CSV table of C-alpha atoms in Angstrom, one decimal:
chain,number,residue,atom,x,y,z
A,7,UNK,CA,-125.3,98.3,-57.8
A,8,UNK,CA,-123.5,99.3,-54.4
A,9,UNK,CA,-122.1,102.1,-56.3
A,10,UNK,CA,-125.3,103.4,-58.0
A,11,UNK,CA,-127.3,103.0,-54.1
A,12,UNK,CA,-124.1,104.9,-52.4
A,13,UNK,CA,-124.7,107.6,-54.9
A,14,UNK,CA,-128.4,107.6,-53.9
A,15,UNK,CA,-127.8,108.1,-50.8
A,16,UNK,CA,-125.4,110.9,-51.2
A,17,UNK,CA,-128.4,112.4,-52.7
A,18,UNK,CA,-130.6,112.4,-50.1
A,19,UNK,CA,-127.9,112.5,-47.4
A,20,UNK,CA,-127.1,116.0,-49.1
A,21,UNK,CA,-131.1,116.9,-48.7
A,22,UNK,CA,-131.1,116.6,-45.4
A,23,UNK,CA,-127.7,118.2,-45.0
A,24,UNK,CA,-129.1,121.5,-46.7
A,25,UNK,CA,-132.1,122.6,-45.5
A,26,UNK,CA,-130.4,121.7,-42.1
A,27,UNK,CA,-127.7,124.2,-43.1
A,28,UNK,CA,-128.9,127.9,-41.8
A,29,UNK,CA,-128.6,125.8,-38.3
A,30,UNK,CA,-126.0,123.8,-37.8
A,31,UNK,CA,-123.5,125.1,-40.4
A,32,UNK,CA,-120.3,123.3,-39.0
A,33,UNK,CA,-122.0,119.9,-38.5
A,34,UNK,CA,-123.4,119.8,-42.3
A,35,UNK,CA,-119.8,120.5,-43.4
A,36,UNK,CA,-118.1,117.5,-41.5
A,37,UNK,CA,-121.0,115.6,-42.4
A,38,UNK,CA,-120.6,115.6,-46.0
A,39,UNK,CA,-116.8,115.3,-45.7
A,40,UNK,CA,-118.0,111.6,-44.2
A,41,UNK,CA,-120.7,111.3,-47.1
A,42,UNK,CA,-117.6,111.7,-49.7
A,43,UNK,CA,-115.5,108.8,-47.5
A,44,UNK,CA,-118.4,106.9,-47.9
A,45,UNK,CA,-119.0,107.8,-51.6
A,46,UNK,CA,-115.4,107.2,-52.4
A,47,UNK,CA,-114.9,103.6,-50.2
A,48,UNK,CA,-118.1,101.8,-52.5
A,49,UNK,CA,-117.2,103.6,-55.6
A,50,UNK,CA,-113.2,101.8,-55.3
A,51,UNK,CA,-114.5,98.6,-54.4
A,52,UNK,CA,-117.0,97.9,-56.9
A,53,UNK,CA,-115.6,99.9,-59.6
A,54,UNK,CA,-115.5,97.4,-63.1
A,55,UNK,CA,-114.8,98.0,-66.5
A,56,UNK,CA,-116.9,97.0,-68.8
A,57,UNK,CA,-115.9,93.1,-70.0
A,58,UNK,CA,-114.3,92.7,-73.3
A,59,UNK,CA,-116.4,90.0,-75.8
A,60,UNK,CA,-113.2,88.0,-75.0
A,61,UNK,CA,-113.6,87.7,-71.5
A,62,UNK,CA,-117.0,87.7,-71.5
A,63,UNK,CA,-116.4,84.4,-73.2
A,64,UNK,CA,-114.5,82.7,-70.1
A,65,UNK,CA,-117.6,81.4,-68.4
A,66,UNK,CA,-117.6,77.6,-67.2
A,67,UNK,CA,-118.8,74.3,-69.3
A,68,UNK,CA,-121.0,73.5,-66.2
A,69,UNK,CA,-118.7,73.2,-63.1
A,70,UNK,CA,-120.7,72.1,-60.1
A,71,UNK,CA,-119.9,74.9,-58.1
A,72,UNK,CA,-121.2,78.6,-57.6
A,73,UNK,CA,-118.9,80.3,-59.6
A,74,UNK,CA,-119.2,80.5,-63.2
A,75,UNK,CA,-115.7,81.9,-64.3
A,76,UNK,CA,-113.0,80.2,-65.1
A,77,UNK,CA,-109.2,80.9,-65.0
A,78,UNK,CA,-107.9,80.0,-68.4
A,79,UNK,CA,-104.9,77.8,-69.3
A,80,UNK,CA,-101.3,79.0,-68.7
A,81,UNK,CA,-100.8,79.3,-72.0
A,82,UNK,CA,-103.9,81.4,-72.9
A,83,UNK,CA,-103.1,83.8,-69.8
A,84,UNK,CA,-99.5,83.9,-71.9
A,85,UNK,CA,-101.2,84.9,-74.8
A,86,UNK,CA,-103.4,87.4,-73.0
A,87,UNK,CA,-102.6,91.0,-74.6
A,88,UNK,CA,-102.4,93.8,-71.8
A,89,UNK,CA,-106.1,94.8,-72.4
A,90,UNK,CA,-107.2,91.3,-72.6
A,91,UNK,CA,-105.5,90.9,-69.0
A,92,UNK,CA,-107.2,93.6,-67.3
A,93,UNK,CA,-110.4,93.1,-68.4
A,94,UNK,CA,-110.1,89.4,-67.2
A,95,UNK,CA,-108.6,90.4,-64.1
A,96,UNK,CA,-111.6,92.3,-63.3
A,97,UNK,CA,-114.3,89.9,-63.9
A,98,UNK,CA,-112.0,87.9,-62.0
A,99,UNK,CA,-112.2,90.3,-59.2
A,100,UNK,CA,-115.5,90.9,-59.4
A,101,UNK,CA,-116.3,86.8,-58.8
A,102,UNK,CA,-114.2,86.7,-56.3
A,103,UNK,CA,-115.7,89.0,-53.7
A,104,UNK,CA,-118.8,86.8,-54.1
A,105,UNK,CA,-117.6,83.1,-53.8
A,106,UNK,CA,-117.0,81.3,-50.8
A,107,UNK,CA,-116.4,77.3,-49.7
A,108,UNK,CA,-116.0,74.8,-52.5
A,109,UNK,CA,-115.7,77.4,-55.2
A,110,UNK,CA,-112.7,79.6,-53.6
A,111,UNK,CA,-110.9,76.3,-53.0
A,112,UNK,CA,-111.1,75.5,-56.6
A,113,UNK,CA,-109.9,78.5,-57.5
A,114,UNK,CA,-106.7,78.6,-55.2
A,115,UNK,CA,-105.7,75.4,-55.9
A,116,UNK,CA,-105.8,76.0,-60.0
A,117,UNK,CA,-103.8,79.5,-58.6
A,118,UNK,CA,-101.2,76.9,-56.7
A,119,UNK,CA,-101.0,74.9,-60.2
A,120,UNK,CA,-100.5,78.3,-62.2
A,121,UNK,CA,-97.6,79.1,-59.6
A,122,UNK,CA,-95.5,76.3,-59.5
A,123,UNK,CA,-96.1,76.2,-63.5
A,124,UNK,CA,-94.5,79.7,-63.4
A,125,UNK,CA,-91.7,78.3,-61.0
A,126,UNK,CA,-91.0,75.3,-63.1
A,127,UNK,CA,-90.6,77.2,-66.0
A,128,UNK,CA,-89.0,81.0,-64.2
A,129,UNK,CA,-91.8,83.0,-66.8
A,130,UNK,CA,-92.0,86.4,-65.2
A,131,UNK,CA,-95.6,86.9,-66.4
A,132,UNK,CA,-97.2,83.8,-65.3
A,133,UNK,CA,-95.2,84.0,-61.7
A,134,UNK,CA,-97.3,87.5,-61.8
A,135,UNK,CA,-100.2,86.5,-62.9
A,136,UNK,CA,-100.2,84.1,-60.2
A,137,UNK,CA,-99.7,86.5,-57.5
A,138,UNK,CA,-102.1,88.9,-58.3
A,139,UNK,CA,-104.6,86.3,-58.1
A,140,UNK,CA,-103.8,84.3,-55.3
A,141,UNK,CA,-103.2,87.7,-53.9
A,142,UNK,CA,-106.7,89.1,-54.6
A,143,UNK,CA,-108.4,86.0,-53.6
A,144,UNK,CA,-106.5,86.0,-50.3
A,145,UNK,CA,-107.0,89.7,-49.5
A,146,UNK,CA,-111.0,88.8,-49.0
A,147,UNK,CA,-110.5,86.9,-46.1
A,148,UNK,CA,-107.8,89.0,-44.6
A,149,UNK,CA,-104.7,86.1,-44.5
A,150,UNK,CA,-102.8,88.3,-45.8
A,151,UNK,CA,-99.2,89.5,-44.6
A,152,UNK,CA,-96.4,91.7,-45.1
A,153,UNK,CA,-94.8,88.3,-46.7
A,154,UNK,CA,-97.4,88.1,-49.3
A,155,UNK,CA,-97.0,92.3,-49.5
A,156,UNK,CA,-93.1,91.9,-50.3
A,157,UNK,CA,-93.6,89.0,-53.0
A,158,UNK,CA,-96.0,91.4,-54.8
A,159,UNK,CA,-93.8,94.3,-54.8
A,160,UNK,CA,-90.6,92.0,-55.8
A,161,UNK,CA,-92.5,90.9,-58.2
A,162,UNK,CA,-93.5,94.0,-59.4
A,163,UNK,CA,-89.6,95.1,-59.8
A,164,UNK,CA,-89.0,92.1,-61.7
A,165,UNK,CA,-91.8,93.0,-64.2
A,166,UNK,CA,-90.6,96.6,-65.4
A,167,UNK,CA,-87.2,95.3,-65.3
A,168,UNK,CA,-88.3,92.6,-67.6
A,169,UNK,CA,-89.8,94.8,-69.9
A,170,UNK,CA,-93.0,94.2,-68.8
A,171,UNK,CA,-94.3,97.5,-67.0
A,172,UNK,CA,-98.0,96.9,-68.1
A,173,UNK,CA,-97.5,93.7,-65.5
A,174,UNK,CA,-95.6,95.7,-63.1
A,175,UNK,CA,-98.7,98.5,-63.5
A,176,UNK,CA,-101.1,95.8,-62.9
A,177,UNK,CA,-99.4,94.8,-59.6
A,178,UNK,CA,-99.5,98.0,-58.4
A,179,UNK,CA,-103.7,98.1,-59.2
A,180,UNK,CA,-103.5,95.0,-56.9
A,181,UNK,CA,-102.1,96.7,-53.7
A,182,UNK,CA,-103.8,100.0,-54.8
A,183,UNK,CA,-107.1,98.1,-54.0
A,184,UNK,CA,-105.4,96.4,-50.6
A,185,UNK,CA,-104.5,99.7,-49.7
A,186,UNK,CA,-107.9,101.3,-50.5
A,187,UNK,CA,-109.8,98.0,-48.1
A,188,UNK,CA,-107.3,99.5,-45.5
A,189,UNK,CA,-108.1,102.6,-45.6
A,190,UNK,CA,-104.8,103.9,-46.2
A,191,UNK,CA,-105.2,106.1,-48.8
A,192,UNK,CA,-101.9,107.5,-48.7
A,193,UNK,CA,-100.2,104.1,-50.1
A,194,UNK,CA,-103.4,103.9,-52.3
A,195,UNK,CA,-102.0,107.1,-53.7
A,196,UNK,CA,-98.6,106.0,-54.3
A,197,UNK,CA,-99.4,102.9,-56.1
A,198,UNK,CA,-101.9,104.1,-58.3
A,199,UNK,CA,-99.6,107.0,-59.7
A,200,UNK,CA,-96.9,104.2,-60.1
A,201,UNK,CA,-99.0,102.4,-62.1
A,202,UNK,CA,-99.9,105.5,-64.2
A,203,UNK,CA,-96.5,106.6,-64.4
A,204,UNK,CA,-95.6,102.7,-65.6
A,205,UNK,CA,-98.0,103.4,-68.6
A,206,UNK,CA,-97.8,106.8,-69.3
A,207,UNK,CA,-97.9,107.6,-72.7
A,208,UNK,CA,-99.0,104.1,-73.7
A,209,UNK,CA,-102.2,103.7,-76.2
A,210,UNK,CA,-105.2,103.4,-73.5
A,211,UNK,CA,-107.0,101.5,-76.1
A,212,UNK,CA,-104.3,98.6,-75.3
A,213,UNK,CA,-103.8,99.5,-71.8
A,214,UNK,CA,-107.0,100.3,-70.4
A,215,UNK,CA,-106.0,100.1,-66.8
A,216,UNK,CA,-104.2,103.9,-67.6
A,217,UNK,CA,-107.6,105.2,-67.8
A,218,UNK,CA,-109.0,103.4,-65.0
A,219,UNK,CA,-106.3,104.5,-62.5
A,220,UNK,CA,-107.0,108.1,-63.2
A,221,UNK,CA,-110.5,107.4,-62.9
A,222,UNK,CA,-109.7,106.1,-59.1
A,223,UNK,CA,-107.1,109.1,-58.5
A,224,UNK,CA,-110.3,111.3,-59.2
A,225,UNK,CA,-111.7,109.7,-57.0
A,226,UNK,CA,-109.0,109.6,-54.1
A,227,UNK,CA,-108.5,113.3,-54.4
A,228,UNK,CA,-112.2,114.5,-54.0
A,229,UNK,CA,-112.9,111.8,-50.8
A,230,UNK,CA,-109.4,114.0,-49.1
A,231,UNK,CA,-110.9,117.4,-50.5
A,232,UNK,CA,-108.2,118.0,-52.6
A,233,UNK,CA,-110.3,119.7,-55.5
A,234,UNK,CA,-108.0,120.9,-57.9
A,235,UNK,CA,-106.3,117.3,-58.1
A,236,UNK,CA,-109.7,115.8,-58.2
A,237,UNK,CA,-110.6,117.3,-61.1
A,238,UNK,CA,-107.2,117.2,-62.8
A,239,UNK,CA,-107.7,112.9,-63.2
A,240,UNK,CA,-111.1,113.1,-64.0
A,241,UNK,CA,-110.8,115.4,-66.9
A,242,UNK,CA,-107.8,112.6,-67.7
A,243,UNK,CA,-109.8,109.9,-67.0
A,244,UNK,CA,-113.0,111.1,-69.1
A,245,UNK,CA,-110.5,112.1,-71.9
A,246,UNK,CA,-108.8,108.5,-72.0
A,247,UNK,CA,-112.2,106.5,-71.4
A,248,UNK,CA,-113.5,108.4,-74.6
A,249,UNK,CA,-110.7,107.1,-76.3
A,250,UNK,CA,-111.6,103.3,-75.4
A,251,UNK,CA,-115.4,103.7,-75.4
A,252,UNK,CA,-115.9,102.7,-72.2
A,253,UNK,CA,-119.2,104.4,-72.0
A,254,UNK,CA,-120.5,103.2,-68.2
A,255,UNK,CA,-117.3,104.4,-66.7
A,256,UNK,CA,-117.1,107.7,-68.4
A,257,UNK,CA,-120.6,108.3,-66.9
A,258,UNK,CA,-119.2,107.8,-63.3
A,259,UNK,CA,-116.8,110.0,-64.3
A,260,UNK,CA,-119.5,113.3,-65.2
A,261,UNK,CA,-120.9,112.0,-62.1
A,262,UNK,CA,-117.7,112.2,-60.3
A,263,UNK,CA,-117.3,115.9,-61.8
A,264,UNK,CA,-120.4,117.2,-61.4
A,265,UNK,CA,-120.2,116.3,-58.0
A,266,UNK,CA,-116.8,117.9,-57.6
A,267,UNK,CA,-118.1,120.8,-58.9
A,268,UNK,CA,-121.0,121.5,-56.6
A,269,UNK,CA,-118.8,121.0,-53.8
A,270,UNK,CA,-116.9,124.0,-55.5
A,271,UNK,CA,-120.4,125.5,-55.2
A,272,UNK,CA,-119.8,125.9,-59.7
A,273,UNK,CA,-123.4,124.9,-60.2
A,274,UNK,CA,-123.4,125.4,-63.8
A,275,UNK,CA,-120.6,123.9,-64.7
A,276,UNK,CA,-121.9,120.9,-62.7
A,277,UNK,CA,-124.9,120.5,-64.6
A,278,UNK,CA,-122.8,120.6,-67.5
A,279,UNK,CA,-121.3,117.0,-66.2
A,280,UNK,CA,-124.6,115.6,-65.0
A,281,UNK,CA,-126.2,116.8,-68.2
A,282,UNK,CA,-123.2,114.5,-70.1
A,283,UNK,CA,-124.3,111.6,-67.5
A,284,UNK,CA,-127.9,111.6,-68.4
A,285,UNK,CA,-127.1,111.8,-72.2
A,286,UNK,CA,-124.5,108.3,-71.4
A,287,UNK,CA,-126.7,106.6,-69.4
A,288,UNK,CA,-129.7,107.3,-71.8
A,289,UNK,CA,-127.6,106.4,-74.8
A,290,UNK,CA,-126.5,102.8,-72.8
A,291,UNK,CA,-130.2,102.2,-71.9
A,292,UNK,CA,-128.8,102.6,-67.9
A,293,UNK,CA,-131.9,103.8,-66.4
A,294,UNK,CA,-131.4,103.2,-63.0
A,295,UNK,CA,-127.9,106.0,-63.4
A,296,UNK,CA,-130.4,108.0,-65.5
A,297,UNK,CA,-132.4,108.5,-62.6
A,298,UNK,CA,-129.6,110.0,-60.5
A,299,UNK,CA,-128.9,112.4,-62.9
A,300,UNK,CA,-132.0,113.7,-62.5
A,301,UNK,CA,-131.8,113.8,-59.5
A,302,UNK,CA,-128.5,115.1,-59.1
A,303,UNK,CA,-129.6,118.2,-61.4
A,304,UNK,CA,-132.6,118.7,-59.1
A,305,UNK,CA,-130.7,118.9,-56.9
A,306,UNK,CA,-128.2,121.8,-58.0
A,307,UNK,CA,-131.6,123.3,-58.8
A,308,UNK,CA,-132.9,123.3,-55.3
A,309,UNK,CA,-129.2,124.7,-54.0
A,310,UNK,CA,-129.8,127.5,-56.5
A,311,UNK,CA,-133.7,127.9,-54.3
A,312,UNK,CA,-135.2,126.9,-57.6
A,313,UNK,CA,-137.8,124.3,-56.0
A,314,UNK,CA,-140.0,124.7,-58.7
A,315,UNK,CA,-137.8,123.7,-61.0
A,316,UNK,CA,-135.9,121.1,-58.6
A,317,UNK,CA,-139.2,119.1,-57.6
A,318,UNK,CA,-139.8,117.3,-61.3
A,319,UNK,CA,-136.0,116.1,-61.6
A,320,UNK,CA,-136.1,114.6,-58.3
A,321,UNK,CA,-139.7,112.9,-58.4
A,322,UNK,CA,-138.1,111.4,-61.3
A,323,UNK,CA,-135.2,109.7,-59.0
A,324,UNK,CA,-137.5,109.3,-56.3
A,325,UNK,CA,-139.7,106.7,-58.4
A,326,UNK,CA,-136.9,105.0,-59.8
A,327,UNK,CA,-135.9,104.7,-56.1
A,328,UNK,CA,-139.3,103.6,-55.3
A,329,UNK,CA,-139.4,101.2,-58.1
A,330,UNK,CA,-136.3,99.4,-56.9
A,331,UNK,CA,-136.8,99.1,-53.2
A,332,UNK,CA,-134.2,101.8,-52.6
């Protein structure tokens, strides 16, 4: 929801920014250069794949806590495919920038029991596994240090030299996302195209995170203004997320391009990817991204000075705004 209401607000941010244009021409373009920082900052954090029907099944029995996820066995994590993997891992991350108090202590101590499992008996993947978690639940309260940094990254060698570069790849998603709450986007960079590069070539039906990472280059490159690489990864992206199915992220995606586009000031080929947006979201029953489609096409309408034709498409994302307290 945070990234649908960032996008919202690019919308009307941009508005504003436009008819103010004539006028203060230099202010309007360092202002949306902090719109896309903005943009870019929610869209990483919050970003999820949609949950396979396996870990959709992980839920908890009735714990008497707040969360309702639970870390599976050692030995089913063992059993996890790559695919399976990632889409636990982000439910996983997902729950845990929401729980607090009894619920995060359960959850590091069954972390501390999958670690010294993986110690006892020296299995590379579980000894990863356990990092990444402890190492994502720690990263929300800001304990970490360049200790915890150095394990992740040995780790991380150990993996591909194992054989095991989807674990290694997986690593590197982890301190992508540190990097990213840092702000550093420079060592964001690096360890998301070492996580490509890890699975390059790979079936992105059984490594999904492939298509997810370009998805966040896309995304890196158009936040810095770097255009041409920005749309180089989303094209990737939208190509390999076709191949999976994933359906809500490709739509971010033709969001993601049409919005690259109009920066290019291409408005036709950025209706083009809103168009493909609105047909996804319509098609998932997504009504809420549906509306800032429309919008976003209004938009490119009123840039063109077609108000006529602009004032419809964004009534339509006004309501929905309206009708959700936006």
């Amino acid at each position: 929801m945070n990234q649908i209401i960032s996008r919202t607000f690019s919308v009307y941010i941009q508005h504003i920014v436009h008819s103010l244009y004539h006028t203060a021409s230099q202010v309007a373009s360092h202002w949306r250069r902090f719109r896309m920082v903005l943009l870019f900052l929610v869209d990483v954090f919050v970003l999820a794949p949609e949950a396979s029907a396996r870990a959709q099944s992980m839920t908890s029995q009735g714990e008497e806590h707040s969360a309702r996820f639970v870390i599976p066995a050692d030995e089913e994590i063992l059993r996890f495919t790559p695919a399976e993997f990632t889409y636990f891992f982000d439910r996983f991350n997902q729950e845990a920038a929401t729980i607090s108090g009894e619920a995060r202590a359960l959850y590091l101590r069954r972390v501390q029991e999958m670690n010294a499992s993986a110690m006892n008996s020296n299995t590379i993947v579980l000894q990863c596994a356990a990092e990444i978690l402890h190492f994502t639940l720690v990263r929300r309260d800001e304990t970490l240090d360049e200790e915890d940094i150095e394990k992740c990254i040995a780790l991380e060698k150990q993996a591909a030299k194992s054989s095991y570069e989807w674990m290694a790849a997986e690593i590197n998603h982890v301190l992508a996302d540190y990097y990213n709450s840092k702000v550093n986007l420079a060592m964001a960079l690096w360890h998301r195209k070492l996580c490509c590069e890890l699975l390059k070539g790979r079936d992105p039906v059984a490594h999904p995170r492939l298509a997810l990472e370009h998805l966040h280059l896309g995304s890196i490159y158009q936040c810095v203004g770097e255009m041409e690489s920005a749309l180089f990864f989303s094209k990737e992206a939208l190509h390999l997320l076709n191949s999976i199915g994933d359906q809500v992220s490709a739509a971010t995606v033709c969001n993601n391009l049409g919005s690259v586009y109009r920066e290019l000031e291409i408005l036709d080929t950025s209706d083009i990817y809103f168009r493909k947006e609105a047909e996804i979201t319509q098609r998932i029953h997504d009504t809420v991204q549906w509306s800032l489609a429309q919008g976003n096409l209004g938009e490119n309408q009123f840039l063109r000075g077609n108000y006529e034709a602009a004032k419809p498409l964004l009534q339509i994302d006004l309501s929905a705004a309206r009708g959700r307290e936006d």
